Each structure stands twice: as structure tokens, then as C-alpha cells.
Coordinates of C-alpha atoms in Angstrom, one line a residue:
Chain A
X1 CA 78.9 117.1 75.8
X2 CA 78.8 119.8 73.3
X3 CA 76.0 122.2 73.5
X4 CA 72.3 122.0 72.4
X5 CA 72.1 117.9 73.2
X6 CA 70.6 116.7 75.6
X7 CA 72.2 116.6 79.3
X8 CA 72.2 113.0 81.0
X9 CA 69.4 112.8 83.9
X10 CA 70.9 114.5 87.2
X11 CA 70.7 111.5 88.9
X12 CA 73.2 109.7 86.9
X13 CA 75.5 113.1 86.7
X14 CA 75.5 112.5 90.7
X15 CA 76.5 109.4 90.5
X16 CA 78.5 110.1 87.6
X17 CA 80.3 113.2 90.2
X18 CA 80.3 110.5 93.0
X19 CA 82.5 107.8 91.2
X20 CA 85.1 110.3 90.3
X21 CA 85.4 110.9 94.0
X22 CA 87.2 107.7 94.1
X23 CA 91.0 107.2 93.6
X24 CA 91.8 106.0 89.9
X25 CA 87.9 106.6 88.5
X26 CA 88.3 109.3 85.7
X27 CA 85.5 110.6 83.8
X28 CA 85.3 107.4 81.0
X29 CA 85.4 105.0 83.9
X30 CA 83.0 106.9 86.1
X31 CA 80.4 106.2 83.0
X32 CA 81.4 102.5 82.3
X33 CA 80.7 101.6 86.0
X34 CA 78.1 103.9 86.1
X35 CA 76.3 102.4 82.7
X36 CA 77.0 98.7 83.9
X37 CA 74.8 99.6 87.4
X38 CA 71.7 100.6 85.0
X39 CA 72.0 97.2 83.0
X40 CA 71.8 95.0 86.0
X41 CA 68.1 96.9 86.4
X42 CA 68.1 98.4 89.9
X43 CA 69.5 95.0 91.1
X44 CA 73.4 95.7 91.9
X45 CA 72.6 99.3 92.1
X46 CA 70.7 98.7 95.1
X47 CA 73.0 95.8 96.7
X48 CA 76.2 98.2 96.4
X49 CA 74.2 100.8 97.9
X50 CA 73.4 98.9 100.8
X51 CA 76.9 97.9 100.9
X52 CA 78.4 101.2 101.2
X53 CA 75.7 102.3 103.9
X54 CA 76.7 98.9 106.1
X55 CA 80.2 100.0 106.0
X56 CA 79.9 103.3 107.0
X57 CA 77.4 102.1 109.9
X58 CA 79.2 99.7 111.0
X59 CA 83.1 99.8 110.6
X60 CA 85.2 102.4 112.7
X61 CA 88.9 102.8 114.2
X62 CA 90.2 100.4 116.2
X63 CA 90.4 102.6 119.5
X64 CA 94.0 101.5 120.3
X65 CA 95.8 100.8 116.7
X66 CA 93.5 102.4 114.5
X67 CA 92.7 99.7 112.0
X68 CA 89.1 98.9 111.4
X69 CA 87.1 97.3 113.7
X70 CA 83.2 96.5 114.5
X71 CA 83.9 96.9 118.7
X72 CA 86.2 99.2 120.4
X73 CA 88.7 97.1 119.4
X74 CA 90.4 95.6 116.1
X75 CA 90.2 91.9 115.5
X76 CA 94.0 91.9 115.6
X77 CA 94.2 94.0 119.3
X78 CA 91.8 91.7 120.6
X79 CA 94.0 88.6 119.7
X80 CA 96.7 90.2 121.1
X81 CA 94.6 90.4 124.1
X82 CA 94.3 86.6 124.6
X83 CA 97.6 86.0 123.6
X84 CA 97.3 84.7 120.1
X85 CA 99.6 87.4 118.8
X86 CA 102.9 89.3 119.8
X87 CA 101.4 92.2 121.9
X88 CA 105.3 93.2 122.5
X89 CA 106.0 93.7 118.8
X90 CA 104.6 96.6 117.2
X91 CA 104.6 97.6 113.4
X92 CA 104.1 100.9 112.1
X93 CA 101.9 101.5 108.7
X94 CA 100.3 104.5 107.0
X95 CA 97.2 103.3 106.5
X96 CA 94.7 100.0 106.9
X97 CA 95.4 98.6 103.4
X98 CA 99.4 98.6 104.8
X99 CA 98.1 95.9 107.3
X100 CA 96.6 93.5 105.0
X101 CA 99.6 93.5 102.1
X102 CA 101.6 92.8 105.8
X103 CA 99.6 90.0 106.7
X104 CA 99.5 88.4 103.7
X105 CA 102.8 87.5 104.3
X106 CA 102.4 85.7 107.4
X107 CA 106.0 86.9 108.3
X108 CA 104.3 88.7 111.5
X109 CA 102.6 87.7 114.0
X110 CA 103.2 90.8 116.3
X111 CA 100.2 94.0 116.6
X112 CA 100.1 97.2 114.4
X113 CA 99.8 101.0 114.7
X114 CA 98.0 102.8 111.7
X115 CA 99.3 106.7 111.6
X116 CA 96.5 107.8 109.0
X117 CA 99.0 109.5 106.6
X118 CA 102.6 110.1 106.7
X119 CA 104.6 113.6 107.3
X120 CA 104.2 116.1 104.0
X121 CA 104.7 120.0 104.9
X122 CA 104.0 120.2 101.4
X123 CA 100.3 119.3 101.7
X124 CA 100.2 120.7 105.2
X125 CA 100.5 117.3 107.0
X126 CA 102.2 117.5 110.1
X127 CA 102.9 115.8 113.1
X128 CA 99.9 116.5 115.0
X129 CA 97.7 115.4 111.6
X130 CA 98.7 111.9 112.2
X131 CA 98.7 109.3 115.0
X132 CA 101.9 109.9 116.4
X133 CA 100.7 111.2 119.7
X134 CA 98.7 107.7 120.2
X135 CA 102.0 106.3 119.6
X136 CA 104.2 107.3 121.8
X137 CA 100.9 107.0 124.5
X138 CA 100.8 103.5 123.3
X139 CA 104.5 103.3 124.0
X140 CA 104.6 104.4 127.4
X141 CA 101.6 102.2 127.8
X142 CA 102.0 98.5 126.7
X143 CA 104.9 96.8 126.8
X144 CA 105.9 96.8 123.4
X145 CA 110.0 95.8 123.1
X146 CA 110.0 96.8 119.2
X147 CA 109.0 99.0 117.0
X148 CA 109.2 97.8 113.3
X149 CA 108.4 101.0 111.1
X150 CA 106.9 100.0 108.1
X151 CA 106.2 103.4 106.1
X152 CA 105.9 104.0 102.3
X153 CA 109.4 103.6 100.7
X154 CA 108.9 107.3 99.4
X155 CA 109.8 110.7 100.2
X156 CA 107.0 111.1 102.8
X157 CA 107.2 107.4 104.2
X158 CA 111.0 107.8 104.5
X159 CA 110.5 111.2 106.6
X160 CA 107.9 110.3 108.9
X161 CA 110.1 107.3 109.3
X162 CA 112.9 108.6 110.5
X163 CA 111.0 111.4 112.6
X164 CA 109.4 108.5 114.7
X165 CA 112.6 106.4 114.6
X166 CA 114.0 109.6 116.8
X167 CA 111.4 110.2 119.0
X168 CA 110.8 106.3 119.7
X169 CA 115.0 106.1 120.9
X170 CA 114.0 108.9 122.7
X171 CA 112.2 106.4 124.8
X172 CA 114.6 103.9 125.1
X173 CA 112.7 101.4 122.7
X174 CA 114.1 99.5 119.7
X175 CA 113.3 101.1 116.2
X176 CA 114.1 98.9 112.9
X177 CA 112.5 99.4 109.6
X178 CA 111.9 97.7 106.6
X179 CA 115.1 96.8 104.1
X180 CA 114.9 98.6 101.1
X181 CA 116.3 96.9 97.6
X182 CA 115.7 94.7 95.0
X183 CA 112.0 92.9 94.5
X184 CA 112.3 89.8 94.3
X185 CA 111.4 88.5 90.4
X186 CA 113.3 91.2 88.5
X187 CA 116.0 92.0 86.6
X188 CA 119.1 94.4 87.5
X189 CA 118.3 95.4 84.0
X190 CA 115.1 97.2 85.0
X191 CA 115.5 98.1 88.9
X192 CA 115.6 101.8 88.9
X193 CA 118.7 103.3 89.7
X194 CA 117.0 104.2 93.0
X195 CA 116.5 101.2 93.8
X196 CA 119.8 99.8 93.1
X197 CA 121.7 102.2 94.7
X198 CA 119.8 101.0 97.9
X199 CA 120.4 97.8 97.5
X200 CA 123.9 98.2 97.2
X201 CA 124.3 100.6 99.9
X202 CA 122.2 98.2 102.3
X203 CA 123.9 94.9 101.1
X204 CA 124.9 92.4 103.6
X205 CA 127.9 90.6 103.8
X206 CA 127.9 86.4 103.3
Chain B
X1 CA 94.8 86.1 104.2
X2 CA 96.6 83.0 105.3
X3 CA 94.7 81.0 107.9
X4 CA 94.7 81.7 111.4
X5 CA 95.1 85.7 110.3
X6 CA 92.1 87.7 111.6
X7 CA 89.8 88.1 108.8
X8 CA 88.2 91.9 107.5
X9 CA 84.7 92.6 109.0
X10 CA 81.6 91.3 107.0
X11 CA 80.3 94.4 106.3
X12 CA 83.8 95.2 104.6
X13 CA 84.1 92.1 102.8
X14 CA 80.5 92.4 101.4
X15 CA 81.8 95.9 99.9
X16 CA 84.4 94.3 98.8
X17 CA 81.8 91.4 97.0
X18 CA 79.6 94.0 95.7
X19 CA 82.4 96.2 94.3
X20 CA 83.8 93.2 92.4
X21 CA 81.3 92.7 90.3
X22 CA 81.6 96.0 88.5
X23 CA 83.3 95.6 85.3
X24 CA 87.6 96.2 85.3
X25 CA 87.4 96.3 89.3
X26 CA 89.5 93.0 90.6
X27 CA 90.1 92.2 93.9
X28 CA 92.8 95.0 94.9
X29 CA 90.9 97.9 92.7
X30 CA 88.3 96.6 95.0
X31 CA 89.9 96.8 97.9
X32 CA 91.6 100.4 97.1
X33 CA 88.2 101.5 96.5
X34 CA 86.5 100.4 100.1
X35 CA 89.5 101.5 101.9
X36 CA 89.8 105.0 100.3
X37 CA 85.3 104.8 101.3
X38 CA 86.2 103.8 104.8
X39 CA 89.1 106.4 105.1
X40 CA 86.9 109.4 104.4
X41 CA 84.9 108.3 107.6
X42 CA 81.4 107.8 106.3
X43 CA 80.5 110.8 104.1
X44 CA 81.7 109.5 100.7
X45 CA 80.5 106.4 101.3
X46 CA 77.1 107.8 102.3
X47 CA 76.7 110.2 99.4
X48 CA 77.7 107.1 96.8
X49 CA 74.9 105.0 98.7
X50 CA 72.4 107.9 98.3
X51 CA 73.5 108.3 94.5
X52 CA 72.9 104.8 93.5
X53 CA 69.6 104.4 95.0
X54 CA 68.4 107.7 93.3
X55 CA 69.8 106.2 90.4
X56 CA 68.2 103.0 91.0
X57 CA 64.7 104.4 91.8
X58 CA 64.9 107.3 89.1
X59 CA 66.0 106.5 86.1
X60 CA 65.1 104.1 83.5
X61 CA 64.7 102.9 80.1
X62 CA 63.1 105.4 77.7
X63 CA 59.9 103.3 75.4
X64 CA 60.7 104.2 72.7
X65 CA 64.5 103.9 71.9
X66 CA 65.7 102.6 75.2
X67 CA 68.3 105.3 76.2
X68 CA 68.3 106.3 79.7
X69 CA 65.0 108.2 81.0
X70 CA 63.7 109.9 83.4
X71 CA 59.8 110.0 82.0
X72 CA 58.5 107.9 79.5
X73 CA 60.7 109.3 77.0
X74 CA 64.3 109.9 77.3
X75 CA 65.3 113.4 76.1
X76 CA 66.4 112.7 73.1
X77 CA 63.0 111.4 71.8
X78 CA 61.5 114.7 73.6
X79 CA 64.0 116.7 71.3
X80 CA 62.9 114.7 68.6
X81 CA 59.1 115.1 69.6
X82 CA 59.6 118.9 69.5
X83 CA 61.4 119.1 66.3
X84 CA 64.6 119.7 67.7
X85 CA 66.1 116.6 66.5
X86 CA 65.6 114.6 62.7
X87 CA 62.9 111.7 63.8
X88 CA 63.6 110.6 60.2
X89 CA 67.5 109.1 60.6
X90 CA 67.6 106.7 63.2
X91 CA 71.1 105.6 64.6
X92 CA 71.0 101.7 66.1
X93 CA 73.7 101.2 68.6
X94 CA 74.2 98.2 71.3
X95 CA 74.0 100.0 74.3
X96 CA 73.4 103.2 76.2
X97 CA 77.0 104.5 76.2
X98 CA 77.4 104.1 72.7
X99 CA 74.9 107.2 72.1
X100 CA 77.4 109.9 74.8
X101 CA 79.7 108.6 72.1
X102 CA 78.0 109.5 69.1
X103 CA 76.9 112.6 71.1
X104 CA 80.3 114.0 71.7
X105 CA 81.1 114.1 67.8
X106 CA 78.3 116.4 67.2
X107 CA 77.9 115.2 64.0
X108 CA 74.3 113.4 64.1
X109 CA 71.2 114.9 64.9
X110 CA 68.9 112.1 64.4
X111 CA 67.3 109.8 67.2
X112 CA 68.3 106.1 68.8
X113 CA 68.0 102.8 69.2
X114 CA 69.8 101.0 71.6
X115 CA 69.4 97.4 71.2
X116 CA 70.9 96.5 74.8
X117 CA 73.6 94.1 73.2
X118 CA 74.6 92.3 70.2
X119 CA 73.7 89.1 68.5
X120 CA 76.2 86.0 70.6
X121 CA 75.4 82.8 69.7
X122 CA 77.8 81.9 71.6
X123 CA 77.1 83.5 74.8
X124 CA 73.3 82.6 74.0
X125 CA 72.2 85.4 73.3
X126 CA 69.5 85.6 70.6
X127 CA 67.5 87.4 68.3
X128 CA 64.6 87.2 70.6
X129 CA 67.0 88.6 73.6
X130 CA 68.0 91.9 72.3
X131 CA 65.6 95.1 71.4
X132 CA 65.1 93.8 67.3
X133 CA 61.3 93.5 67.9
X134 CA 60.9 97.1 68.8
X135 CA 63.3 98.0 66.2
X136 CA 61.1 96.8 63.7
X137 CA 57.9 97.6 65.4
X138 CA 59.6 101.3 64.8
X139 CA 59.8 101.2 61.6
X140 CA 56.5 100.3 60.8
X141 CA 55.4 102.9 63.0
X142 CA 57.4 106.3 62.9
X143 CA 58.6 108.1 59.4
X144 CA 62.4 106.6 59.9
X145 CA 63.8 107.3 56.1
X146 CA 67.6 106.0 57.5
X147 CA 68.6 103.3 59.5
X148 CA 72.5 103.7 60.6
X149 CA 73.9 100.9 62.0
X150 CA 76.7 101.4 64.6
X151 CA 77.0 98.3 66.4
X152 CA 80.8 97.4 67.8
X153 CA 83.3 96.9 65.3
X154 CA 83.9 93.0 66.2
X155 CA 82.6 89.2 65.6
X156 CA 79.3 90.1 67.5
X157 CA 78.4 93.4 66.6
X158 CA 78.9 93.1 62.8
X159 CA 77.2 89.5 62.9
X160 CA 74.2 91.4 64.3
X161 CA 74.8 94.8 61.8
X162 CA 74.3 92.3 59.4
X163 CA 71.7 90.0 60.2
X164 CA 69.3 94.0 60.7
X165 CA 70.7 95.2 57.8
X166 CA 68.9 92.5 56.1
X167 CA 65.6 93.0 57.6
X168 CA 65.8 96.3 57.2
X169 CA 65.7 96.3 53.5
X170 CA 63.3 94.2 53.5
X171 CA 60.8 96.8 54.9
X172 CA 62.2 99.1 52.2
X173 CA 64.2 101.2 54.3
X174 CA 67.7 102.6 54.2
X175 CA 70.4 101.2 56.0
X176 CA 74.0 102.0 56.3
X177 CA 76.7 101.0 58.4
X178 CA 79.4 103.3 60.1
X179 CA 83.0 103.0 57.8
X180 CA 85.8 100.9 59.2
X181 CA 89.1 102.3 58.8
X182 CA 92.0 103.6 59.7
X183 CA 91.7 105.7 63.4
X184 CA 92.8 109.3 63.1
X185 CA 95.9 110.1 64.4
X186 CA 98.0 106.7 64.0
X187 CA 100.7 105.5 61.7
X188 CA 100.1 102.7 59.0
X189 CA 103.2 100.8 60.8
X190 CA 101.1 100.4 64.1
X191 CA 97.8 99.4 62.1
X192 CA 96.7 95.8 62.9
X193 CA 96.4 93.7 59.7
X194 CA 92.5 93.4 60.2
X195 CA 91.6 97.0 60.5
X196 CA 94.1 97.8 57.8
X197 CA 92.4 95.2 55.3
X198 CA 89.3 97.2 56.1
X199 CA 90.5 100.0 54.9
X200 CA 91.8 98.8 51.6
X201 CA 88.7 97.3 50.7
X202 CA 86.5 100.1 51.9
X203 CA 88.9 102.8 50.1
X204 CA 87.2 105.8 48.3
X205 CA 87.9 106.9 45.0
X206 CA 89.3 110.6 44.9

């Protein structure tokens, strides 16, 4: 604001600072959401609040794959525990939200292993930075037949991929990741060049 | 998730509930948000928590114009009180965000009052439901010479710019409405038809 008018009250500049924390909240969006909680009187101020404090009470890593879970372990380990999933087929993601988009699918009914990030010597990510350690212990632990990596399809991803893809042969257990090409829906028109040069260099013969 | 798919923890999902309900966040926004909260392992999502409820607890609506306060009166009214801002133009807007607005331009140094929405039929919301009263109640009251009306430039906000402007005179008082017009910074091709009849019939002689 420019100078000589008056400041907002601090409390709404923290929450104001906290919102733009969040990935994709700029500053205009920070005071829309912001605003909106004053309207609703105290009411969803308060309910969100509560929210956020449940979550961080009461949701931690799944001690064996690393997605969330309320016990030691994930809902999804402890179905694999009873049998009511594939314990011996294991799919690799960078993060939680990776797990859902999978299972939304329904195309896989095996267990997962969340790495917390992907390789980037850039931003001073390495090997030791994400769960790759866990991995290979899970590896040499369960008997897991295949490892389906399931990185980002960008730089990073692609890299940490092919990093773990090494190390897991090492072992002696099969590696496969996911195809890369078209989406389904488009046009050649407007597939990236990228894109299409994937999809032609992974095309299967009929 | 498809059935049979191990669902997210309740704490999650209520996160998930709650951060819907905020304005522009959908269901993935949603979930972006909870998972980037959960990912930072408690602190973000503690300091959020402890912003909202200071927020909550802290601030609310000033007596006399209805901005945002943290006393009785907001700090533009204190301004106002002290001399620092002219008590004597009065700028009527629908809600609390619309004054940072106004602020930013630096050019008004008058005082508030924010109606906390706009005349909807429609959406049932009458004159009875919005701050009008206490506008009027103002006016009676405190030495306002001006009365600038700046609610939204659609169906709603003019209907209610209108139906003031008319009880406004009646008390003998000033009123004026901001222009509508072309927006700085476009080109007359990429004008909508309704903004550009505006401006024709609101042209100034040079």
C-alpha cells in the first residue's frame, strides 16, 4: 500500500504472509481467501483452523512406503498385509498426491514407495535427500518381483528414474516404467514436439 | 477413488472439506494445498492454524464503516477522527477488499462504507440485508458533504448504486458514481460491446 494509509491489522498481514506460503496463492489470492474467512464471521475461520491442527496431529509417514497414514502403517501397506493387494508389485512415485492420481485409475492393485522428491543437483537434492535407501532396504526385504517407476515425466523424474532403474538391476529385480506419448483426447496438432518425438520413438508395432 | 481403494484419513479429508469451501479452490486446488500442508511436516500447517484463529478472535467489523478492525474503529475512521483523513467524502463500496483497492490508487483520502454486498433479488438478498440503514443513519449523523458510490460494475452492484443514489438525494446530499469506461492499457478491438457503449455515452467534451 502506498505510504501514509493505513496498514491492515497484523493479524490479517499473518495470515495474509501464511497463505502465500502455499503453492499457487500469490498476493491478490492470499487477500480473496483471506477476506472470504472474515465474512463467514469467525465460523470457517475457526473450522479450517481446527482442520489444519487435526492434520498435523494426526497424519504421519507410512513407516514402510511413506504415504500418509494414522498408524505405523498406510491403509494401502496394511491391505497388502492381509492380502487384499499385490504386496509383490511395487510402484515408485515422488510424492503422496502421485498415489492418488494412480489409484484413480484402478489399473493397480499392487503397493507403493513415495521417494519425497526426485534427484535435482541443481537445488541440492541428492540421493541421500530422498527415500532411496528405504528402497533398496525394502527391496532386499519383501518380496517384491517388480518395480514399476512411476516418476515425473520431466527432467528430474526422468533422472532419478533411470538412477533407481540401475541400482534396482543391480539387485536382480525387474524395473519398468511408465510409457511416455500421446494423452489420450488430443490432437497431433497440439502435442508438443516433445511429446511426439516420444511417442514415435516408443511406438509399438501392430 | 473407485470402490474397494483405501480411502485418505478423516482428518485429511475434513481438510480437504474445509479448504473447499474457500472461494476458486476445487477439489484438486484442494488437494494440492493439504498435501503441500502435510509435506512440510506440521509447521506450516500449525502456523496457518494459529493465523486463522488470531484472525478469528482479533479482528472485526469497525462501527462505524464496517472495514476490518481491530478496536471499535478501524484505522481508517481513527485517521479520520484525527484529521488525517477528509470525514466529509465518503466512498460506499460492497465489501472490505474493495477499500485495499481504492487504497492502492492513492487517489482518495476520504473515509468508507462498506455495505457487505450488493442489492440481489435474485439471490434474496434485500435492502434490509446489506449495511443501507447505517448508511443512512451516517448521514444524518456525521458532516458527509459527498457520497461516492463504487459498487461493482455489474447487474447487482449498479442496481444497488442506483436504488442509494436515490435516497441519498433525498437527504440533500451529493452523490456520484465511479465512471465506466474504457480500462487503461487495452485496444478498442478487444473492448466488449457493453463496456464500450459505456464509454460512448459517458464521453467528455474536450
Amino acid at each position: 500500500l502506498p505510504e501514509g494509509i493505513s496498514k491492515l491489522p497484523i493479524a490479517l498481514e499473518q495470515l495474509l504472509f501464511e497463505l502465500q506460503k502455499l503453492p499457487t496463492i500469490g498476493q491478490k489470492s492470499a487477500q480473496r481467501l483471506a477476506f472470504h474467512l472474515l465474512q463467514r464471521r469467525e465460523k470457517d475461520a475457526r473450522s479450517l483452523s481446527a482442520a489444519l491442527i487435526r492434520v498435523a496431529e494426526e497424519i504421519r509417514s507410512c513407516k514402510r512406503c511413506f504415504y500418509l497414514a494414522e498408524d505405523t502403517l498406510c491403509p494401502i501397506c496394511k491391505d497388502a498385509e492381509i492380502g487384499r493387494r499385490d504386496a509383490t508389485s511395487l510402484c515408485v512415485v515422488e510424492q503422496p498426491l502421485d498415489v492418488l492420481a494412480i489409484e484413480r485409475t484402478g489399473a493397480f492393485r499392487g503397493v507403493y514407495h513415495i521417494l519425497e522428491g526426485a534427484l535435482s543437483p541443481l537445488k541440492g537434492i541428492n540421493t541421500e535427500d530422498i527415500r532411496i535407501a528405504e528402497l533398496l532396504r525394502r527391496l532386499g526385504e519383501e518380496a517384491i518381483s517388480e518395480v514399476i517407476l512411476a516418476t515425473n515425466p520431466n527432467v528430474e523424474g526422468e533422472a532419478t528414474g533411470m538412477y533407481l532403474a540401475r541400482l534396482i538391476q543391480k539387485q536382480g529385480t525387474k524395473v519398468s516404467r511408465l510409457a511416455y506419448g500421446l494423452p489420450m483426447g488430443t490432437h497431433l496438432e497440439y502435442t508438443d514436439a516433445v511429446t511426439l518425438a516420444r511417442a514415435l520413438s516408443g511406438r509399438s508395432s501392430l
